[in-house]
Structures are given as structure tokens and as C-alpha cells.
Amino acid sequence: MKIYGLTKDRIIEAVRGGQVRIAIFGMGKMGFPLAVAFAQEGAQVLGVDPNAALVEAINRGENPHPLEGGLEGLVRPLVERGKLRAVTAPERADVYITLVPTVLDANRQPALGILEEVMQTIASLLEPGDLVIEESTLPPALASSDCGRSSCVVP
Ligand SMILES: NC(=O)c1ccc[n+]([C@@H]2O[C@H](COP(=O)([O-])OP(=O)(O)OC[C@H]3O[C@@H](n4cnc5c(N)ncnc54)[C@H](O)[C@@H]3O)[C@@H](O)[C@H]2O)c1
């Protein structure tokens, strides 16, 4: 269900009713706990990550990031109820969230290639009413007054 433009109360109702599909790109230390939190609230969560071993561990109901405490015991029931599923190949969703590596290159310049590639993938899946949320770390120049337009992230 598309939530863009709905009231806050209606969005909460839709998420808790399992009507909202959320795809989170990057099942790392940030993306995975967020996936568990949304699934706990009732959303249908798809974790997208090219790391097949990580994806398999999540689908077995394991917490692949033991240092991220508090997740033990939560993952398996969510997987068994079909609330949380991990994949290596992206699928359509209503909300897309990016939490992928954004690092510095050898010249200490931001290397945003992974994020740009993920944004292109999301762009190919988008339908009217979808929501895209970028949560990876970005350099301040990209998070300046130009932000708010998708072109400030992926030209
Ligand atoms: N760890 C923190 O405390 C923290 C805090 C705030 C912000 N951040 C930011 O969040 C982002 C993610 O950080 P993290 O700590 O979760 O990183 P991480 O290295 O733990 O996880 C990143 C995940 O992204 C996956 N990935 C790589 N390429 C991908 C692709 N093309 N599609 C989908 N997934 C892909 C990796 O396999 C990995 O599992 C970074 O921009 C980081 O700066 C991290």
C-alpha cells in the first residue's frame, strides 16, 4: 500500500496492519536492526543485500550482527511469520530505504558508487506513490539546501 500523502495515523495503521512493504537496502549494522524494528511493528520487510551468507543467516532466523544487542529471540519469529525476508535481488516495495556503505576513497573523497548504483536500481522499480528514504551517511555538500530533490543524491 502506498503511504505517501497519508496522515500519520493512517500510515501507522497501515504499517501495523501489514499493508506496507518496506525494502531496506543494506542488511548491515544499521539496516538490519531497522528491518527488525519495522517488522516488529507489523510491516512486510524485505532486506536486500548482495552478501548471500548474510541473507541466508537472516532467513534462518539468526541475528548476523551479535554486537547489535537486543535482537536475540526476535528474528526467528519474524521470519517464521513471513514478516522479515532477506534477498540478494531486489523486489518491488512501497517504501525503499537505503543504508549502504558510503566510504572515503584513497584521496579521502566520498565514494558513493554503491549508493548511486542502489538508487538506480530503486529508480527502475519505482511506481507513483512510492517513498524513498536515504539514510546512509552523505557528505554535507549533498545534504545542503539542494537536498529534498532526488537529484541531489543521484544526478
Ligand atoms: N554503524 C553506525 O553506527 C552508523 C551510524 C549512522 C550512520 N551509519 C551509516 O549507515 C550506512 C551503513 O552503515 P553500516 O554500519 O550499516 O554498514 P555495514 O558495513 O555494517 O553494512 C552495510 C551493508 O550494505 C551491504 N551492501 C553493499 N552493497 C550493497 C548493495 N549494492 N545493495 C544492498 N546492500 C549492499 C553490505 O553487504 C553490508 O551488509 C553508512 O552510510 C554509514 O555511514 C552508520
XYZ file of C-alpha atoms and ligand atoms in Angstrom:
199
model
C 0.000 0.000 0.000
C 1.321 3.449 -0.915
C 1.712 5.670 2.148
C 2.956 8.869 0.509
C 0.478 11.629 1.321
C -1.390 9.709 4.028
C -1.827 11.105 7.511
C 0.498 9.914 10.275
C -2.307 7.927 11.929
C -3.254 6.238 8.676
C 0.390 5.332 7.995
C 0.741 3.756 11.452
C -2.493 1.835 10.908
C -1.310 0.575 7.504
C 2.116 -0.486 8.806
C 0.629 -2.280 11.820
C -1.955 -3.912 9.570
C 0.796 -5.459 7.438
C -0.252 -3.479 4.367
C 3.088 -1.754 3.787
C 6.049 -3.426 2.072
C 9.381 -1.924 3.058
C 12.590 -2.815 1.207
C 15.764 -1.950 3.098
C 18.970 -1.949 1.045
C 21.914 -2.972 3.235
C 21.453 -5.553 5.993
C 24.460 -4.262 7.946
C 24.767 -2.943 11.469
C 22.295 -0.148 10.724
C 19.927 -1.680 8.180
C 19.296 -4.994 9.914
C 18.109 -3.614 13.290
C 15.885 -1.181 11.389
C 14.421 -4.097 9.420
C 13.679 -5.971 12.654
C 12.093 -2.870 14.204
C 9.749 -2.299 11.242
C 8.852 -5.999 11.072
C 8.120 -5.981 14.806
C 5.650 -3.143 14.177
C 3.876 -5.221 11.535
C 5.381 -4.130 8.209
C 6.297 -6.632 5.499
C 10.057 -6.153 5.377
C 12.425 -7.194 2.626
C 16.146 -6.954 3.425
C 18.241 -6.544 0.274
C 21.957 -7.323 0.429
C 24.419 -8.861 -2.067
C 26.088 -10.851 0.736
C 24.497 -14.296 0.224
C 25.821 -15.703 3.516
C 24.268 -12.788 5.393
C 20.964 -13.238 3.564
C 20.907 -16.968 4.349
C 21.659 -16.338 8.025
C 18.769 -13.876 8.293
C 16.405 -16.301 6.562
C 17.431 -18.984 9.078
C 16.240 -16.596 11.780
C 19.697 -15.667 13.035
C 20.997 -12.273 14.099
C 24.029 -11.742 11.815
C 25.268 -8.843 13.954
C 25.638 -10.177 17.504
C 27.215 -6.899 18.658
C 23.892 -5.189 17.897
C 22.298 -6.328 21.134
C 18.630 -6.862 21.862
C 17.789 -8.709 18.648
C 18.228 -12.241 20.003
C 14.959 -14.093 20.014
C 13.236 -11.516 17.797
C 14.467 -12.575 14.367
C 13.279 -16.181 14.072
C 9.599 -15.478 14.928
C 9.535 -12.625 12.413
C 10.997 -14.840 9.688
C 8.598 -17.666 10.546
C 5.608 -15.290 10.402
C 6.769 -14.044 6.993
C 7.297 -10.503 8.289
C 11.027 -10.456 7.543
C 12.734 -11.919 4.489
C 16.160 -11.283 3.030
C 17.107 -11.436 -0.652
C 20.135 -10.766 -2.843
C 17.994 -9.499 -5.746
C 15.682 -6.527 -5.136
C 11.909 -6.772 -5.440
C 9.160 -4.185 -5.619
C 8.021 -2.468 -2.413
C 6.056 0.587 -1.273
C 8.905 2.149 0.709
C 12.615 1.901 -0.134
C 15.263 2.690 2.480
C 18.997 2.830 1.754
C 21.612 2.027 4.418
C 24.595 1.004 2.318
C 28.318 1.693 2.735
C 29.418 5.251 1.959
C 33.149 5.482 2.474
C 36.143 7.641 1.557
C 38.399 6.742 -1.376
C 42.213 6.792 -1.370
C 42.103 10.599 -1.804
C 39.707 10.911 1.145
C 36.871 11.873 -1.188
C 33.382 10.391 -0.688
C 32.964 7.180 -2.680
C 29.241 6.991 -3.362
C 29.265 4.411 -6.136
C 27.345 1.777 -4.169
C 24.645 4.249 -3.168
C 24.322 5.547 -6.734
C 24.008 2.001 -8.055
C 21.329 1.186 -5.457
C 19.427 4.376 -6.296
C 19.440 3.436 -9.984
C 18.036 0.020 -9.068
C 15.315 1.609 -6.942
C 14.517 4.075 -9.742
C 13.892 1.135 -12.077
C 11.341 -0.300 -9.626
C 9.510 2.910 -8.681
C 5.778 3.415 -9.108
C 3.733 6.556 -8.363
C 3.220 6.948 -4.621
C 6.358 5.060 -3.597
C 8.570 6.579 -0.927
C 12.397 6.551 -0.998
C 14.341 7.295 2.186
C 18.121 7.712 2.055
C 19.723 7.035 5.461
C 23.354 6.330 4.510
C 25.901 8.906 5.622
C 26.359 11.630 2.994
C 28.856 14.493 2.789
C 27.427 17.843 3.976
C 27.662 19.274 0.440
C 24.998 16.783 -0.649
C 22.866 17.352 2.428
C 22.754 21.131 1.946
C 19.927 23.355 0.774
C 19.795 21.450 -2.525
C 18.581 18.384 -0.668
C 14.949 17.441 -0.913
C 15.351 16.787 -4.620
C 16.294 13.259 -5.565
C 18.802 14.746 -7.999
C 20.911 15.956 -5.083
C 21.759 12.307 -4.367
C 21.694 10.625 -7.763
C 22.132 13.041 -10.670
N 27.161 1.928 12.096
C 26.762 3.098 12.594
O 26.793 3.369 13.813
C 26.187 4.142 11.672
C 25.565 5.218 12.254
C 24.987 6.173 11.435
C 25.070 6.053 10.068
N 25.714 4.985 9.522
C 25.755 4.917 8.060
O 24.876 3.899 7.619
C 25.378 3.334 6.413
C 25.508 1.845 6.617
O 26.387 1.621 7.722
P 26.502 0.189 8.424
O 27.270 0.415 9.669
O 25.178 -0.481 8.499
O 27.421 -0.566 7.360
P 27.730 -2.126 7.293
O 29.060 -2.227 6.625
O 27.544 -2.768 8.634
O 26.592 -2.693 6.336
C 26.444 -2.300 5.003
C 25.716 -3.434 4.276
O 25.411 -2.985 2.957
C 25.563 -4.097 2.106
N 25.685 -3.696 0.709
C 26.795 -3.458 -0.019
N 26.461 -3.170 -1.296
C 25.108 -3.243 -1.367
C 24.172 -3.081 -2.416
N 24.566 -2.762 -3.674
N 22.854 -3.258 -2.157
C 22.436 -3.569 -0.908
N 23.281 -3.740 0.140
C 24.604 -3.569 -0.088
C 26.800 -4.817 2.648
O 26.866 -6.167 2.186
C 26.564 -4.706 4.144
O 25.835 -5.822 4.637
C 26.722 4.044 6.126
O 26.497 5.128 5.250
C 27.124 4.538 7.493
O 27.992 5.649 7.420
C 26.263 4.021 10.280
